[in-house]
Structures are given as structure tokens and as C-alpha cells.
Tab-separated table of C-alpha atoms and ligand atoms in Angstrom:
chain	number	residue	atom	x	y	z
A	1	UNK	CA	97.000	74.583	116.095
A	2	UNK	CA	94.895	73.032	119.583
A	3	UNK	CA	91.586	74.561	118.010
A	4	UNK	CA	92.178	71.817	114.832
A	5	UNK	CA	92.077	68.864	117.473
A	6	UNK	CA	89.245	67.593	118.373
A	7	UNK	CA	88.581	66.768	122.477
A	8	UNK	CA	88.479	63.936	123.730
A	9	UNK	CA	85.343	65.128	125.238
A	10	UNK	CA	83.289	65.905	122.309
A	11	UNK	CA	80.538	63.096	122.423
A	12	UNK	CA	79.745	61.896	118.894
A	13	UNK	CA	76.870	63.848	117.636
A	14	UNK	CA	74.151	61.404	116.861
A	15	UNK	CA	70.471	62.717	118.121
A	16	UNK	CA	68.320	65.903	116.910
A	17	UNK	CA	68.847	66.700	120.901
A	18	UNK	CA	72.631	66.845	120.709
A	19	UNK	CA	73.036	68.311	117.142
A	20	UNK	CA	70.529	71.493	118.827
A	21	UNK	CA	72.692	72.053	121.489
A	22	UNK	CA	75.759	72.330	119.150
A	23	UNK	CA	74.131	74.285	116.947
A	24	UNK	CA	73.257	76.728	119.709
A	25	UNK	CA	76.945	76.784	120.544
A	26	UNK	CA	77.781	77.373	117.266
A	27	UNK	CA	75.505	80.200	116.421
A	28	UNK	CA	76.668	82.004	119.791
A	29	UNK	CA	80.514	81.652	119.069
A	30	UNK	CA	79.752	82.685	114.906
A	31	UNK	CA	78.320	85.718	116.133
A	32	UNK	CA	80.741	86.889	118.386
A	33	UNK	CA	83.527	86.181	116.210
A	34	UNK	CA	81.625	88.163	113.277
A	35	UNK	CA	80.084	90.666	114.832
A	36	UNK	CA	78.067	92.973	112.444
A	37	UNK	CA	80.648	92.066	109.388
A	38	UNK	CA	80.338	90.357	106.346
A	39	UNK	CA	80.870	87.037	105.101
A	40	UNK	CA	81.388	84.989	102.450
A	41	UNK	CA	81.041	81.406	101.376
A	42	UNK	CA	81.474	79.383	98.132
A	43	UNK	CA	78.249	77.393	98.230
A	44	UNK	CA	78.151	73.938	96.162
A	45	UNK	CA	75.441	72.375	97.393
A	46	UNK	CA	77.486	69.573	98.994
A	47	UNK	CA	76.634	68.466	102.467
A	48	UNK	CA	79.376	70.485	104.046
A	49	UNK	CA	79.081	74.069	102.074
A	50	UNK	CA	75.285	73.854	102.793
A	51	UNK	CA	75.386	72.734	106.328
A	52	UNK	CA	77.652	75.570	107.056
A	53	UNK	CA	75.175	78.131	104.977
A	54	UNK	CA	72.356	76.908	106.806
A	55	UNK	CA	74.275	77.756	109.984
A	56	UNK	CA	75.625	81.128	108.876
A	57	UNK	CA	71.615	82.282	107.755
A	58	UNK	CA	70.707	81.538	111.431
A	59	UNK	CA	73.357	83.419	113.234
A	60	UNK	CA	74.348	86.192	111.040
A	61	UNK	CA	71.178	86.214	107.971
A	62	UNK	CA	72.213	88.781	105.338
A	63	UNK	CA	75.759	89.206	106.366
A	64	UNK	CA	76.109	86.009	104.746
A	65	UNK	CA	77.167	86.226	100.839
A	66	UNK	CA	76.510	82.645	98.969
A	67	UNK	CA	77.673	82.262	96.041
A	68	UNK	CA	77.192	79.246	94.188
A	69	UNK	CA	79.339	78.487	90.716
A	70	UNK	CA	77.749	76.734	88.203
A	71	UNK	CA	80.564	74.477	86.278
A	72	UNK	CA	78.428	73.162	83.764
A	73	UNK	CA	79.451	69.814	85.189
A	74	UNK	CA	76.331	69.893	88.049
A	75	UNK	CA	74.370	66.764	88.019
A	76	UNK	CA	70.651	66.908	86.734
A	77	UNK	CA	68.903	69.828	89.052
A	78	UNK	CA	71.365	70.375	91.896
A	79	UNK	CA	72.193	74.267	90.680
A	80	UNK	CA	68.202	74.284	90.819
A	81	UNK	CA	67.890	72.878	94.337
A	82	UNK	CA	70.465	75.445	95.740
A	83	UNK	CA	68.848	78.389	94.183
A	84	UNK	CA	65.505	76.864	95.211
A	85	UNK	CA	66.749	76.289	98.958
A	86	UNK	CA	68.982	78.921	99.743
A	87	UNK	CA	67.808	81.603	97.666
A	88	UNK	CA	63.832	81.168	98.385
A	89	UNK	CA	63.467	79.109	100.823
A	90	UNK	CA	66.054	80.434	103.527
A	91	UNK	CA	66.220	83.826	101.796
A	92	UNK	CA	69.710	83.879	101.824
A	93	UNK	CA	72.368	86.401	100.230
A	94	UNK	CA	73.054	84.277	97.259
A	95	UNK	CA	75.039	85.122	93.959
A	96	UNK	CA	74.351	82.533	91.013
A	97	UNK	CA	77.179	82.609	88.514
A	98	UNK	CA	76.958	80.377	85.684
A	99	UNK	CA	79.794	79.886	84.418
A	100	UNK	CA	78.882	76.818	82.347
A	101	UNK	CA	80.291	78.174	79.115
A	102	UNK	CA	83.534	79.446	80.307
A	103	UNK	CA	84.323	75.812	81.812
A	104	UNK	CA	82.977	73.848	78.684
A	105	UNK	CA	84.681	76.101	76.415
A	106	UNK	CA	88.438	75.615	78.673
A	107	UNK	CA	87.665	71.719	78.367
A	108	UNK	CA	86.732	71.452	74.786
A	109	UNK	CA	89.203	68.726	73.227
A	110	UNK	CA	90.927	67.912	76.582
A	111	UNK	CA	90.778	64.480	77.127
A	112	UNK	CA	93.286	63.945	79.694
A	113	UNK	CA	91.986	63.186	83.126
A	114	UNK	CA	94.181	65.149	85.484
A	115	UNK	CA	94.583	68.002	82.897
A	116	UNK	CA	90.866	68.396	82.955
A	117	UNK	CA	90.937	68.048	86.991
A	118	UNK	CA	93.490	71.323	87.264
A	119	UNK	CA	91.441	73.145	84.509
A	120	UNK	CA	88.005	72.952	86.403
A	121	UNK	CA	89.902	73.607	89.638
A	122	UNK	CA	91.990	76.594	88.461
A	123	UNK	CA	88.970	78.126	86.799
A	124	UNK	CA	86.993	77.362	89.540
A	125	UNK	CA	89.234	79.635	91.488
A	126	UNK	CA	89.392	82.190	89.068
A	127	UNK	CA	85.500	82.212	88.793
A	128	UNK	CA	84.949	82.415	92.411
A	129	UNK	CA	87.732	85.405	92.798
A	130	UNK	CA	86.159	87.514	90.682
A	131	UNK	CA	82.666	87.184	91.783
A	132	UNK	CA	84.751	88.164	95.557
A	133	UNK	CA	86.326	91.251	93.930
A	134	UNK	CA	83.170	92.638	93.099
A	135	UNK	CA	81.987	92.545	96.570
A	136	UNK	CA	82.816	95.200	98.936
A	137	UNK	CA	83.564	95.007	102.575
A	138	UNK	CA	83.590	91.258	102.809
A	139	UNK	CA	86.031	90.524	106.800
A	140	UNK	CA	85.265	86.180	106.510
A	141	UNK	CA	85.318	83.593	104.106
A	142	UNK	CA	83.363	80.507	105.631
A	143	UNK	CA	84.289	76.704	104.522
A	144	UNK	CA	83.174	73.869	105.040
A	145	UNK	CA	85.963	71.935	106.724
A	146	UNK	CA	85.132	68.824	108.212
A	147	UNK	CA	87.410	66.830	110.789
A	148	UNK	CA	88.424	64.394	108.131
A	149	UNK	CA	89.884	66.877	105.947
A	150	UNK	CA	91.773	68.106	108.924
A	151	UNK	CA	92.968	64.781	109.181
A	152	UNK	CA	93.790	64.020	105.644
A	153	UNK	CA	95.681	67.328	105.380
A	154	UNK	CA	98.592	65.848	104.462
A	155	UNK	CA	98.729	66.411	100.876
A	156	UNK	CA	96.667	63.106	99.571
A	157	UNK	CA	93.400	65.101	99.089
A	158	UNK	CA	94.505	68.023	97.669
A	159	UNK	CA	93.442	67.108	94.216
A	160	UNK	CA	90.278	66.077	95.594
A	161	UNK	CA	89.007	69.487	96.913
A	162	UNK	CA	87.785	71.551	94.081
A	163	UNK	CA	86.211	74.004	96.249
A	164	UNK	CA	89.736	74.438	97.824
A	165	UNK	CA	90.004	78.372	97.419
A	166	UNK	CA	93.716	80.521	97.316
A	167	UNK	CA	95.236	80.748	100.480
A	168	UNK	CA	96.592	84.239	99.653
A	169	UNK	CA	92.843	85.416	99.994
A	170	UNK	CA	92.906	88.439	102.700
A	171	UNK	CA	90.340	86.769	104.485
A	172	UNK	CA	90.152	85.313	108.072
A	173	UNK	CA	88.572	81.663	108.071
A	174	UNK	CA	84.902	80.800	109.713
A	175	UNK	CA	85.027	77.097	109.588
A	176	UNK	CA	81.848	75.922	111.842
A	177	UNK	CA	82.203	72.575	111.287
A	178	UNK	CA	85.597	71.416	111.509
A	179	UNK	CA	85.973	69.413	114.162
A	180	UNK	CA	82.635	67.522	113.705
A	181	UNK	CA	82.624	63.864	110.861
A	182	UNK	CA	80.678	63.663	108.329
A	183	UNK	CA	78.042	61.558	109.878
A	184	UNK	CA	77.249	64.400	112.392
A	185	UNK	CA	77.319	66.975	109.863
A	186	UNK	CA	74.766	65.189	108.747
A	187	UNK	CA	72.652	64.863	112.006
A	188	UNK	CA	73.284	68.737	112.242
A	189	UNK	CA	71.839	69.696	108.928
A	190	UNK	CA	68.634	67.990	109.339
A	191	UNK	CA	68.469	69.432	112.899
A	192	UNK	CA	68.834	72.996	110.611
A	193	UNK	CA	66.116	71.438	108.753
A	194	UNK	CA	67.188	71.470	104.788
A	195	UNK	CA	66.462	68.620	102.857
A	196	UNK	CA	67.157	65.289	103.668
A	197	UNK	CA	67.732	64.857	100.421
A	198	UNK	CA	70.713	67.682	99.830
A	199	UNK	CA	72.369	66.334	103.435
A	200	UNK	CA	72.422	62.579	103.270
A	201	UNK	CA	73.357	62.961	99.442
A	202	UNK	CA	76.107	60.537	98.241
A	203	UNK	CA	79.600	61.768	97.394
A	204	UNK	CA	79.740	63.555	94.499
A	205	UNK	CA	83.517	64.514	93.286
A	206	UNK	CA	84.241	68.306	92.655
A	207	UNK	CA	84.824	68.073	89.346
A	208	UNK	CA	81.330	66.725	89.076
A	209	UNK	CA	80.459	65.182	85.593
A	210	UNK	CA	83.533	65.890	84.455
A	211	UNK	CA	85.369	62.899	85.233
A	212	UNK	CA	82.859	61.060	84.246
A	213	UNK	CA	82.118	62.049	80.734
A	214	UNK	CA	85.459	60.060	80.298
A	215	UNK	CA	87.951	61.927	77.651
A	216	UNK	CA	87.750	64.978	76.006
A	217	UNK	CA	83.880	66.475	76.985
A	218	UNK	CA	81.587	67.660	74.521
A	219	UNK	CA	78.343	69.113	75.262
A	220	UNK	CA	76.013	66.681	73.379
A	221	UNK	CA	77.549	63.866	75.493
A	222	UNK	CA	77.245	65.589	78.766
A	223	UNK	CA	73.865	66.480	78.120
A	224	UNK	CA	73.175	62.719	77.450
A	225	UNK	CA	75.456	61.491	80.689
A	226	UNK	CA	73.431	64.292	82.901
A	227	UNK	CA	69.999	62.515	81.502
A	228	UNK	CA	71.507	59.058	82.273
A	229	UNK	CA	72.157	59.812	85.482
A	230	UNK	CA	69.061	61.346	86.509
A	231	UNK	CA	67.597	58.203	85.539
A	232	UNK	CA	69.514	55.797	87.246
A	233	UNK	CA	69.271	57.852	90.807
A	234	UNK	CA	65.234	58.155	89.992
A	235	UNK	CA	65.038	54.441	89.865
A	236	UNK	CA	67.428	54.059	93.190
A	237	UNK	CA	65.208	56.264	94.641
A	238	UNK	CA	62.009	54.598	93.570
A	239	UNK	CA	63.312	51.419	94.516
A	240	UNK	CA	64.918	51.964	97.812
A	241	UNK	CA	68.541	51.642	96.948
A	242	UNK	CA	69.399	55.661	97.346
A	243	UNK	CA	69.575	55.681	101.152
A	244	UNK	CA	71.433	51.900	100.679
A	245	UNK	CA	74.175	52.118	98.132
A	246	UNK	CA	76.887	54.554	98.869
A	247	UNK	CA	77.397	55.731	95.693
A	248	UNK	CA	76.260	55.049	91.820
A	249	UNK	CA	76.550	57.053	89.020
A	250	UNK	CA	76.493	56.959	84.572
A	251	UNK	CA	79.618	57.457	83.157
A	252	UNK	CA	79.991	57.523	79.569
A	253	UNK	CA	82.912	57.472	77.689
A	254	UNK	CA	84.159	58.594	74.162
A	255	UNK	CA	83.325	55.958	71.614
A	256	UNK	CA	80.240	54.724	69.877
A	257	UNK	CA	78.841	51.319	68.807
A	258	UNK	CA	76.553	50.089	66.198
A	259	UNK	CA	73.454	49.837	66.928
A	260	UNK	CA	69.344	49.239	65.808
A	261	UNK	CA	66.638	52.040	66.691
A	262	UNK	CA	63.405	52.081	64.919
A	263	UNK	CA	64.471	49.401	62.204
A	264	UNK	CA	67.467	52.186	61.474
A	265	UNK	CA	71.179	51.758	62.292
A	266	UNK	CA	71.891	53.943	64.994
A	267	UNK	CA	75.099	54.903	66.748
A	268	UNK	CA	75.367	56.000	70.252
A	269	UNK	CA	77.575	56.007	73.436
A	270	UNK	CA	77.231	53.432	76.034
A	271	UNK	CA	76.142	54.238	79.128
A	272	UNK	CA	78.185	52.414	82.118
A	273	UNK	CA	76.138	52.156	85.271
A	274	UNK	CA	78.462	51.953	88.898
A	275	UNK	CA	77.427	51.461	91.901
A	276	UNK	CA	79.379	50.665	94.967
A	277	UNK	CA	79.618	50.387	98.806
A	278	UNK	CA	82.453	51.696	101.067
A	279	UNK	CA	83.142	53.083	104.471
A	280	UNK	CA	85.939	54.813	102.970
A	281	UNK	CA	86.586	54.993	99.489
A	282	UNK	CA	89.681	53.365	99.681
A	283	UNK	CA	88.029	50.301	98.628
A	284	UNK	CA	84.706	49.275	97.560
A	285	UNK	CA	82.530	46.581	96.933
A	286	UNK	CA	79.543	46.002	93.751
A	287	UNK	CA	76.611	46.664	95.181
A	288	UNK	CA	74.154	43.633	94.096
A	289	UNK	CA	71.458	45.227	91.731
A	290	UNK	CA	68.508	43.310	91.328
A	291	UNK	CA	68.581	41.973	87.581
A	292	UNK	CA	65.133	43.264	86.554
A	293	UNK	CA	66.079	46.508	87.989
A	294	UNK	CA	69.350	46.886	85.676
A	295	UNK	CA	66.739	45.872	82.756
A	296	UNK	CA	64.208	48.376	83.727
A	297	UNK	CA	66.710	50.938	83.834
A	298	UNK	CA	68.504	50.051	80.643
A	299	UNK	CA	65.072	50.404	78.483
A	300	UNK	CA	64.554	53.737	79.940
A	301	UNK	CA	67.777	55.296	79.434
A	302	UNK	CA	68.310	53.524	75.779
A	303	UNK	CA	64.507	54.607	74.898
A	304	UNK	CA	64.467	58.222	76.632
A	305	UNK	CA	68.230	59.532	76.418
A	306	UNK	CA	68.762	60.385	72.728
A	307	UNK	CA	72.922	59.518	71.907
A	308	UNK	CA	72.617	56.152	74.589
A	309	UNK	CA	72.517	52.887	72.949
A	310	UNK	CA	73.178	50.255	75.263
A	311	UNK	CA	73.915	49.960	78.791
A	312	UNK	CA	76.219	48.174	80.944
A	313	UNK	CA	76.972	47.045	84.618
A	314	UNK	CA	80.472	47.804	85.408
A	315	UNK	CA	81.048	44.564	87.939
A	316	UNK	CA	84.691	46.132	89.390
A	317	UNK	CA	85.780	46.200	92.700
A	318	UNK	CA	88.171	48.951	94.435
A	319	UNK	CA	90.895	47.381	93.809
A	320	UNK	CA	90.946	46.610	91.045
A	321	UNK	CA	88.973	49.352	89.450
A	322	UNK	CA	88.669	52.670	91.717
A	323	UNK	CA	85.548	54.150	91.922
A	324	UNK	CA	85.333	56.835	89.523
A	325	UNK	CA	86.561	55.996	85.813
A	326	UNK	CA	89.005	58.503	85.952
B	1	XMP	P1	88.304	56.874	93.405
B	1	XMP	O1	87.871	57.082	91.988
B	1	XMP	O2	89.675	57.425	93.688
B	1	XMP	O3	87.298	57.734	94.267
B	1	XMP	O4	88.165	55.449	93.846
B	1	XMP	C1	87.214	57.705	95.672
B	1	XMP	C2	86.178	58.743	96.080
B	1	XMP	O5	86.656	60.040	95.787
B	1	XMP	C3	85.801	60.696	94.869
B	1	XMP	N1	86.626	61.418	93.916
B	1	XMP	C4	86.799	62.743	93.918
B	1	XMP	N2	86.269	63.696	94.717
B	1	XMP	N3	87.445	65.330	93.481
B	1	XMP	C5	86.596	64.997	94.479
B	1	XMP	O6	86.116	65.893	95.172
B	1	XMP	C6	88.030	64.428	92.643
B	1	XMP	O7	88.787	64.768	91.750
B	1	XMP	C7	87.668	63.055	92.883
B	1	XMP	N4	88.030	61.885	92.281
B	1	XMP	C8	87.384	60.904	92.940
B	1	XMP	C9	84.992	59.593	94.201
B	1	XMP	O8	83.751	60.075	93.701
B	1	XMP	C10	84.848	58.606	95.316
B	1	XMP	O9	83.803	58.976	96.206
């Protein structure tokens, strides 16, 4: 498969100038391989998925079908910001499905980690499938392949990729992106002019909160992770750690400790704050947050998040700890 190797002449796509003249390329060769047909594209709000949207609005608009699945395990506003971008700003063909309930209802009492992985996958799947049957006349399905997943194909990801769809789909591939690293996807998107925010966002795993509201998830602890978190990545915003720290997150797991609120015993989860650096997840480092920072941050999330009672620091490195908590 030559077209899944990369040339040896493809300079490294690192200025607005170069990432224009690719994206010219791109929008030439997407149109002549669609023609005046239909495509469609499972839309996350990752870097990749919206990178390649952004591409597919400018070379083929409507013929383009987005459709984004809500999991019900989105971080605080990200469903939001995809309707918000796609939908209004770029006027794009987008489906919203939110399937929140159906996922949440699958989970309820599963508490081990894997299991819950191949549940949100599966359904994922299953969601995404029908939302496909309903269309008609659809030739493409567009992903957003990047070189490294070319690379990795061997098998060690596969768990990782939530978004991966069925490979008996009747569809022939659009995959814009695929020979081209993160870091230039990157360079490409801003050159397509979304949000820096959305395309130098940290990793966020496909299974999204739900390996991180550790166990078996229930609703009232999501909802209390999903406030958490917003907090913590308001803060690292505020205080100039977002563009610095590769990637932090809340996870909270299933247990409760005693605790004091307003002169009253009060029980809650602990929130557990990470936050690590990496080139490439295989191991990681603690990233060294300032100590009035971690206080600031634990008044606000043990004052505003009702169900959070204390906060911690998790000081692990990869190895021993890996990143997520499970
Ligand atoms: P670990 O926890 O293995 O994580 O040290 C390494 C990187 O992979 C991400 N991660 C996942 N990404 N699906 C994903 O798409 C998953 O199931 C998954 N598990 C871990 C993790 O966030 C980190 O960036």
C-alpha cells in the first residue's frame, strides 16, 4: 500500500505558508476523487476528525455529512463547541445524536475498566451505524487517519481508537490527512482557521470521562468529575499552564471520605488532579504545579463542585503509574 508511506520528500509542515499550499493540494485531489457524491464523517471534535471536517466543508460544503455522537462521557462543553463550530459557524451538514442515555444506561454497575472500554466502543459503533443507515446515497466515509496511526497499525492501538468504525462498512475511505503528524495537523487546522483552542487541545482518550470516573459510573459522580475538570483546565488556562503541560485531567474514583462542610459531616469523593508531560505517552513526567495554584484550585472545586470533598495531587510517573487511572 505505496499511498500509506510517506515520501521522503514531504518537507515537515511547519508554517501557515506550507500548511496553504497543502491544503490547496488537498482540496484539489478531495474533489476529484468525490466528485458531486456524498460523504460522511464521524466528527468528535478531536484535532484529527475536525481538521479533516474543516477540509471536507472547503472542498466539497454540503456533500459533507458530520455527525457527531454524544457519549455522555464529553468533557465540560466540547459537544457545545462542535455544534457551535461546525454547525454555525462553518455551516456544515451536521447530525447531533445524543446518545448520552443509551451509553450511561449500558455502563450502569460496570466497574471493570476494559469491559467498560468495549461497551463505549461497541455502542459507539452501533450508534454511529444507525445514524449511517438512515442516510441515503452516502459513496465516502472520511477519517481522520494520521501518519502515526499508520505507523502504530500493528495491533497496539486498537483499543485506543474509539472512533475506529466496522471495516465491513460499504464505503470507500477519504483519509486527507494520513500521511501528515500530528504536529502538522495542527499547523493545518489553524491555517483552516478553527479554534486554536479545539486544534492544539491535549489528548483526550475516546472513551472520554469514562475511564476516568474510575469503577462502575454513575451519573451524580460524572456530573461532579465533568465540573472538576472544567475547573482545573480554567485555572491552567488562566495561569498559563494549558499550552505547557501536555495533559491534566480530574479523575475521581468510587469511594467517599469523611468529611466537614458548613459545621456538618459531609461525605464526598475525592477529586485526584494529574498532570503530566510526554513526547509520547509511553512515559511521562509530573508536571511541577505551583503550590498556591494546587490550593487555589482545591478551594474551588471542594467549595463549587457539590459531591467533592478534598483534593489531591497524584505525584506518579509513567512508569510507575500510566497516565490515565485506568
Ligand atoms: P496511559 O494511561 O496508557 O495513556 O498511560 C497513554 C495515552 O493514551 C491515552 N489513552 C487512551 N486514548 N482510548 C484512547 O483514545 C483509550 O482507551 C485510552 N487509554 C489511554 C491517555 O489519555 C494518554 O494520552
Amino acid at each position: 500500500m505505496s499511498d500509506n508511506i510517506r515520501p521522503e520528500s514531504m518537507a515537515r509542515i511547519t508554517t501557515p505558508a506550507l500548511a496553504e499550499a497543502f491544503i490547496e493540494e488537498q482540496l484539489k485531489a478531495l474533489r476529484a476523487q468525490i466528485g458531486d457524491k456524498k460523504v460522511l464523517l464521524a466528527l468528535s471534535g478531536g484535532v484529527d476528525s475536525s481538521v479533516v471536517a474543516a477540509l471536507l466543508i472547503k472542498a466539497v460544503g454540503k456533500q459533507l455529512v458530520c455527525v457527531h455522537v454524544n457519549h455522555g462521557l464529553m468533557r465540560k462543553g466540547e459537544s457545545e463547541q462542535v455544534i457551535e463550530v461546525f454547525g454555525k459557524q462553518l455551516d456544515a451538514n451536521l447530525i447531533y445524536v445524543d446518545a448520552s442515555d443509551r451509553f450511561l444506561d449500558l455502563l450502569a454497575g460496570v466497574a471493570e475498566p476494559e469491559k467498560k472500554r468495549k461497551i463505549i466502543g461497541a455502542e459507539f459503533i452501533k450508534v454511529f451505524d444507525e445514524e449511517a443507515a438512515k442516510l441515503e446515497g452516502i459513496s465516502f466515509l472520511a477519517q481522520g487517519t494520521i501518519y502515526p496511526d499508520i505507523l502504530e497499525s500493528d495491533g497496539v492501538k486498537a483499543h485506543h481508537n474509539v472512533g475506529g468504525l466496522p471495516e465491513d462498512m460499504q464505503f470507500e475511505l477519504v483519509e486527507p490527512v494520513k500521511l501528515l503528524y500530528k504536529d502538522e495537523v495542527r499547523v493545518v487546522g489553524e491555517a483552516l482557521g478553527l479554534p486554536h483552542g479545539m486544534v492544539y487541545r491535549q489528548p483526550f482518550p475516546g472513551p472520554g470521562l469514562g475511564v476516568r470516573c474510575l469503577g462502575a459510573i454513575t451519573r451524580d459522580r460524572l456530573h461532579a468529575l465533568r465540573e472538576a475538570d472544567a475547573i482545573l483546565r480554567e485555572e491552567f488556562d488562566k495561569n498559563g499552564l494549558a499550552g505547557k503541560v501536555w495533559q491534566y485531567f480530574v479523575a475521581v474514583p468510587d469511594m467517599k471520605s469523611v468529611g466537614v462542610k458548613d459545621g456538618k459531616r459531609y461525605e464526598g469523593w475525592p477529586a485526584i488532579i494529574r498532570a503530566v508531560n510526554t513526547t509520547d505517552a509511553m512515559t511521562a513526567t509530573v508536571e511541577n504545579v505551583p503550590f498556591e495554584l494546587l490550593q487555589h484550585i482545591t478551594e474551588r472545586i471542594t467549595s463549587e463542585v457539590e459531591g467533592i470533598n478534598r483534593v489531591l495531587y497524584d505525584l506518579t510517573p509513567k512508569p510507575i503509574g500510566t497516565i490515565e487511572w485506568e
